[in-house]
PDB file of C-alpha atoms in Angstrom:
ATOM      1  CA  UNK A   1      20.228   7.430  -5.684  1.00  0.00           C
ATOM      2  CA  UNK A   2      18.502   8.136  -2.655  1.00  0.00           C
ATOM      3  CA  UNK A   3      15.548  10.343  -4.627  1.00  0.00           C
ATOM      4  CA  UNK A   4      15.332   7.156  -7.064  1.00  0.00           C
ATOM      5  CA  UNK A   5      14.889   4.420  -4.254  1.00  0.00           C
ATOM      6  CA  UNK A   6      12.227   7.109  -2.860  1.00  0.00           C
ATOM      7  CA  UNK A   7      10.001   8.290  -5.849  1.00  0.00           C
ATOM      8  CA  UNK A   8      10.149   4.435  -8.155  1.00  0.00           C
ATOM      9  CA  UNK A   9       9.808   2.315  -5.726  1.00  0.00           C
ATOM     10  CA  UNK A  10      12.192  -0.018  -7.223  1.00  0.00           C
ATOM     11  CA  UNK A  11      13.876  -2.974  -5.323  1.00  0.00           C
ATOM     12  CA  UNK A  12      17.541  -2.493  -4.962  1.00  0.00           C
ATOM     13  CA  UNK A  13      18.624  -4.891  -7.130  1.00  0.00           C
ATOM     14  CA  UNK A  14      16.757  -3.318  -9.528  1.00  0.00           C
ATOM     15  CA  UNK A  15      18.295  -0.162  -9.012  1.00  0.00           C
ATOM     16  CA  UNK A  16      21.837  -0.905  -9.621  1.00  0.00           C
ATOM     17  CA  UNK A  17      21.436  -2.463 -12.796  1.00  0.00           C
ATOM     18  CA  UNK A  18      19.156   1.006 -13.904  1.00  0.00           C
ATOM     19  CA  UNK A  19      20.094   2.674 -17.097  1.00  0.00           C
ATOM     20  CA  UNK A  20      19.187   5.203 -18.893  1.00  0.00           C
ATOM     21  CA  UNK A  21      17.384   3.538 -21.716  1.00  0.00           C
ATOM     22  CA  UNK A  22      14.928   2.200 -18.741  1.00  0.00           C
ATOM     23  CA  UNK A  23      14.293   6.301 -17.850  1.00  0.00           C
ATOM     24  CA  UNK A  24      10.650   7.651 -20.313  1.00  0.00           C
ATOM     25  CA  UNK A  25       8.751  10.466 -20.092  1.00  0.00           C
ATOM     26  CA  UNK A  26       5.067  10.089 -19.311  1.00  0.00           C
ATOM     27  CA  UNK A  27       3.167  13.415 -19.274  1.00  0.00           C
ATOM     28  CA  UNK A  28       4.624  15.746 -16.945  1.00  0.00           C
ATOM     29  CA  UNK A  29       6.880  13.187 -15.132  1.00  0.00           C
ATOM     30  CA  UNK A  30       8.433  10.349 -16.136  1.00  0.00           C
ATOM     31  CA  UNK A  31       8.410   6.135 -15.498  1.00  0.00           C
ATOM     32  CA  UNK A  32      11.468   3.720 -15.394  1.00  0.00           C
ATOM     33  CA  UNK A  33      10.956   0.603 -17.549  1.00  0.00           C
ATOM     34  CA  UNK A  34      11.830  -2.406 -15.196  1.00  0.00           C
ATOM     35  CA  UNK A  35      11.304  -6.084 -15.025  1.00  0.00           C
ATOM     36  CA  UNK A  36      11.039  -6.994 -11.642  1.00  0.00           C
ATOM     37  CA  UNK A  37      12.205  -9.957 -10.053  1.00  0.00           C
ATOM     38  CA  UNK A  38       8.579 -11.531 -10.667  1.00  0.00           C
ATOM     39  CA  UNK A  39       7.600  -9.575 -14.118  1.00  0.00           C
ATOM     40  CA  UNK A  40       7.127 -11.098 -17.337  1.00  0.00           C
ATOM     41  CA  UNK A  41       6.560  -8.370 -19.206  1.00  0.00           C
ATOM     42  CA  UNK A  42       8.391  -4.635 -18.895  1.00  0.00           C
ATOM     43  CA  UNK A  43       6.181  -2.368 -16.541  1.00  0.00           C
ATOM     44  CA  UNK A  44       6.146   0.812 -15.852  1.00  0.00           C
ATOM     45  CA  UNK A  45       7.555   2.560 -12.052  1.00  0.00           C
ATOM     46  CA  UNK A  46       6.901   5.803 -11.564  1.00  0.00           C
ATOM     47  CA  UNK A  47       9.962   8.492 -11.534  1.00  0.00           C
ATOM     48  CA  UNK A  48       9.044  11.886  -9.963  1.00  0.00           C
ATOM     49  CA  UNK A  49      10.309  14.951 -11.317  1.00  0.00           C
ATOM     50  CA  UNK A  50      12.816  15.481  -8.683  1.00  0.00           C
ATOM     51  CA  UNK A  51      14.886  12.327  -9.241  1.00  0.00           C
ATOM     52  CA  UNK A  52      15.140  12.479 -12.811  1.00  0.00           C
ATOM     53  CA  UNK A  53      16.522  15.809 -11.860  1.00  0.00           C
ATOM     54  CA  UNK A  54      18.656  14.457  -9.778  1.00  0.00           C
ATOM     55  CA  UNK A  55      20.104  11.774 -12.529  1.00  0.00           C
ATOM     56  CA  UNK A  56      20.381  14.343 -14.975  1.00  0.00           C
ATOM     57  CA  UNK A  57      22.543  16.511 -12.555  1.00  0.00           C
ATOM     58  CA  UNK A  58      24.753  13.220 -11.865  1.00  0.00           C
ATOM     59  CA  UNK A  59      25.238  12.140 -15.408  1.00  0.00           C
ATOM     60  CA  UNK A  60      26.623  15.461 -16.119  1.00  0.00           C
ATOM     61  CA  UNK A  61      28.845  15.792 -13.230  1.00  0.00           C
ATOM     62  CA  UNK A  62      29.809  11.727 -13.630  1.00  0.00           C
ATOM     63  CA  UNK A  63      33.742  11.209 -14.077  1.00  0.00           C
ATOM     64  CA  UNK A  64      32.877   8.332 -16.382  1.00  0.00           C
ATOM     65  CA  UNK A  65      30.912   7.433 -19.441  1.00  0.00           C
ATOM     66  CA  UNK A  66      28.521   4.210 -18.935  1.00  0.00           C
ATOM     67  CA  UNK A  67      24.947   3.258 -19.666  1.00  0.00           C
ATOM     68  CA  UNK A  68      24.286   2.370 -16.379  1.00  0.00           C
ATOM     69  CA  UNK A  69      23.295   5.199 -14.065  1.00  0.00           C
ATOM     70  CA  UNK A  70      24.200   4.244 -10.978  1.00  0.00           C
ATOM     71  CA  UNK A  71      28.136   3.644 -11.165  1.00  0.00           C
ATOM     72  CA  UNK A  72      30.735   2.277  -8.891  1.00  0.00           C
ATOM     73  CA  UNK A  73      33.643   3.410  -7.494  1.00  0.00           C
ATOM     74  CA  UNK A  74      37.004   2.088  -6.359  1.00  0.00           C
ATOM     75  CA  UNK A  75      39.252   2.539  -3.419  1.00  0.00           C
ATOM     76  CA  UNK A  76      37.550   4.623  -0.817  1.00  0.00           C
ATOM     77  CA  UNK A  77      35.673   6.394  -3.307  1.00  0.00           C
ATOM     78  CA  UNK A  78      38.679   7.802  -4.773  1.00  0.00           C
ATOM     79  CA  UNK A  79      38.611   6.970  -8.632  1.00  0.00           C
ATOM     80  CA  UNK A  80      34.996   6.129 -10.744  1.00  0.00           C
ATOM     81  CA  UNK A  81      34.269   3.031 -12.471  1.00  0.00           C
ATOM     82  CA  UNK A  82      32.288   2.453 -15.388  1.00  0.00           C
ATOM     83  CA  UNK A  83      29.913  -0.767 -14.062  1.00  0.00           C
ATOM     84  CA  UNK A  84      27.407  -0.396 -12.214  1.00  0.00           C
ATOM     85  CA  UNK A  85      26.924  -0.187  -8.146  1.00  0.00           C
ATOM     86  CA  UNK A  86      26.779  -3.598  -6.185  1.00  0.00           C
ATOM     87  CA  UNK A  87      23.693  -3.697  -4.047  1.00  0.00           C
ATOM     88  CA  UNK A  88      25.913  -4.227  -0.993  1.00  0.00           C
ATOM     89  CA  UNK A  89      27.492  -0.479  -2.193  1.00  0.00           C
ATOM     90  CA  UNK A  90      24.189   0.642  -2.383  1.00  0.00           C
ATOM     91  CA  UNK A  91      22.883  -0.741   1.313  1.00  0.00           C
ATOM     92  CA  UNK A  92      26.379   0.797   2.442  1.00  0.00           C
ATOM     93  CA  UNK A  93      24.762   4.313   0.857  1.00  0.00           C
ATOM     94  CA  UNK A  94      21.844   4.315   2.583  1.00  0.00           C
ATOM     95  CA  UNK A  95      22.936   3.159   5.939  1.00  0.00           C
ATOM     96  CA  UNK A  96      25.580   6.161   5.282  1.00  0.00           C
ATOM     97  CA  UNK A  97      22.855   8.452   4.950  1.00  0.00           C
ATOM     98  CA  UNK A  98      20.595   7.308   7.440  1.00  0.00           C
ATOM     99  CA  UNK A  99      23.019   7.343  10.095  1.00  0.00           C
ATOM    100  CA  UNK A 100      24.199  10.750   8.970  1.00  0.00           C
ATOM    101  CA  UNK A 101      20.667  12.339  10.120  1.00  0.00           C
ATOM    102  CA  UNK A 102      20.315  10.067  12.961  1.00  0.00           C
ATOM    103  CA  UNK A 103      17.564   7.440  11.964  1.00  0.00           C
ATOM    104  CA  UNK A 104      18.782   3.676  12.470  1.00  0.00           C
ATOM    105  CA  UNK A 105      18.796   0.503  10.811  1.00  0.00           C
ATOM    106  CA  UNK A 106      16.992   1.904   7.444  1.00  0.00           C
ATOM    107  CA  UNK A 107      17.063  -0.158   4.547  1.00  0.00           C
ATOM    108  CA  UNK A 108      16.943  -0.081   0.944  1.00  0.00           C
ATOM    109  CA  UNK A 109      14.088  -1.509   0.855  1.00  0.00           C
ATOM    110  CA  UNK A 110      12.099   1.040   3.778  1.00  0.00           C
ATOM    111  CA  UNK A 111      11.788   3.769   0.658  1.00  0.00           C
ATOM    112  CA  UNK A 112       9.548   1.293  -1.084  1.00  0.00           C
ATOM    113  CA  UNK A 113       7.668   0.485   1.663  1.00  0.00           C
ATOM    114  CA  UNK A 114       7.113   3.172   3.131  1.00  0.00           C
ATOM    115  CA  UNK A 115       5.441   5.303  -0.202  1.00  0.00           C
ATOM    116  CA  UNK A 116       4.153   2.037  -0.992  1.00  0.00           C
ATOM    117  CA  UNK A 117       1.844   1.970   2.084  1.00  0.00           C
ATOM    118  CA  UNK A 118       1.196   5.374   1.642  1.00  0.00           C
ATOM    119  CA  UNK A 119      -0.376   4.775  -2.165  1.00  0.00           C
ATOM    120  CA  UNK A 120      -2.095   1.870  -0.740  1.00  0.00           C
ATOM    121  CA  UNK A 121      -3.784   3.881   1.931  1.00  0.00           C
ATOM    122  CA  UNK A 122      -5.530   5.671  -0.643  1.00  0.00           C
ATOM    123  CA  UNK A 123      -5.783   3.673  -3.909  1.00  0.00           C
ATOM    124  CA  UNK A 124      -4.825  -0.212  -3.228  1.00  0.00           C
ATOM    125  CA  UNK A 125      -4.801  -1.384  -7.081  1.00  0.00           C
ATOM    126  CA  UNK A 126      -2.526   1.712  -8.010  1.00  0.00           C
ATOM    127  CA  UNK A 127       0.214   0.271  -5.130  1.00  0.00           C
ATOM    128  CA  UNK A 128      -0.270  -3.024  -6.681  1.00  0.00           C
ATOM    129  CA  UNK A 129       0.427  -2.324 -10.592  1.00  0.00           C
ATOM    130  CA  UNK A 130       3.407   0.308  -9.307  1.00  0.00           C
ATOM    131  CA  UNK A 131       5.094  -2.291  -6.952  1.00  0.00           C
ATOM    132  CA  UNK A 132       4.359  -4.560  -9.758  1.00  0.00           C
ATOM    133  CA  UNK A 133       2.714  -7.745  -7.344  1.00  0.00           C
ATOM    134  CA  UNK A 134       0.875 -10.234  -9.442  1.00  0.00           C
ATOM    135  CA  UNK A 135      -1.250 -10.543  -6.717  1.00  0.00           C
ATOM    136  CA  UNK A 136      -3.905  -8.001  -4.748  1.00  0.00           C
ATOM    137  CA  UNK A 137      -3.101  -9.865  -1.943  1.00  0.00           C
ATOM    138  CA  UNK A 138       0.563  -9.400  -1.364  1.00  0.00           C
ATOM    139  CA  UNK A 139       0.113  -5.894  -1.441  1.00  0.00           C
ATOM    140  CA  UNK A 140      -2.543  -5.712   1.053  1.00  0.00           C
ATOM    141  CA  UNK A 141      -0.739  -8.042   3.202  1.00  0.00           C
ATOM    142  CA  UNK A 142       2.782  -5.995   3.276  1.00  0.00           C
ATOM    143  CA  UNK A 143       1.113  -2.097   2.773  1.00  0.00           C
ATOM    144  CA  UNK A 144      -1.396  -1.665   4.300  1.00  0.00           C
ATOM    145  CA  UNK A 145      -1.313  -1.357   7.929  1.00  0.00           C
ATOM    146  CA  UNK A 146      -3.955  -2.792  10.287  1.00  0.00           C
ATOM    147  CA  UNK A 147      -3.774  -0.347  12.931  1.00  0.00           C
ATOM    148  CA  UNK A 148      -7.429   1.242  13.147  1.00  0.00           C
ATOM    149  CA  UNK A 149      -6.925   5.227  12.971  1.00  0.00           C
ATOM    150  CA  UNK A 150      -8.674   7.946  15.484  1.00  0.00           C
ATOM    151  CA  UNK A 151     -11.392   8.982  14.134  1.00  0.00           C
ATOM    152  CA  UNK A 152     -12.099   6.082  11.881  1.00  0.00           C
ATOM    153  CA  UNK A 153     -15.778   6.391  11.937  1.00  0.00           C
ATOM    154  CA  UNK A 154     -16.341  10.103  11.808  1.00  0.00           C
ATOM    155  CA  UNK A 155     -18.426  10.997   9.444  1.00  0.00           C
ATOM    156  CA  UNK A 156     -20.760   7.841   8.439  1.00  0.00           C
ATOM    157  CA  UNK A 157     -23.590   9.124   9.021  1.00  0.00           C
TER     158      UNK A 157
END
């Protein structure tokens, strides 16, 4: 779960309704097949290596049979489900994990920004199609940061 949030970039809501029909290879990795919360049209996230790794290791391990990758479970965690994971199950995850190696209040939502303002660093129109904004804008605005860097000028000339 946690490799997924980090390598597609996907929202969270995104990733609890994730199945395994939305998982292709593309070259040497692979891309999830998701319609965003905005997206007319299927586009493509990128999936490293690692977390379909990951998924594959889970699915085989998985108590139960379902479609959807990311499953529930009931009680304290005691007996699998076949539907998929709330997002509120999934914030719980993360917080779980966060807490576990001493980093507070992390979100869902920090994986994606975080690699997405690291892609927009260095290629701006990539971060945009793979965050899957309509606009150049709104990924500018929320990735990119607008602290100047040391050594910002070295080099010109």
């Amino acid at each position: 779960l946690l490799a997924t949030l980090a390598s597609s970039w996907l929202r969270v809501s995104e990733v609890a309704g994730l199945t395994t029909a939305q998982i292709a290879p593309k070259g040497s990795s692979y891309v999830v097949l998701i319609r965003g919360k905005n997206d007319v049209e299927v586009r493509e996230a990128p999936l490293s290596r690692e977390a379909f790794g990951h998924i594959q290791a889970w699915l085989e391990q998985r108590p139960v049979q379902s479609s959807v990758i990311f499953t529930a479970f009931a009680g304290r965690g005691e007996r699998a489900l076949a539907r998929a994971m709330s997002v509120v199950s999934i914030w719980r995850v993360v917080r779980k994990y966060a807490a576990a190696n001493d980093l507070d209040n992390v979100k869902p939502h920090d994986f994606r920004r975080f690699v997405g303002t690291q892609l927009a660093r260095s290629n701006l129109r990539m971060a945009q199609k793979a965050l899957g904004h309509k606009r150049l804008e709104t990924t500018a605005r929320h990735y990119i940061l607008d602290e100047l860097e040391a050594g910002l000028t070295d080099g010109l000339y």
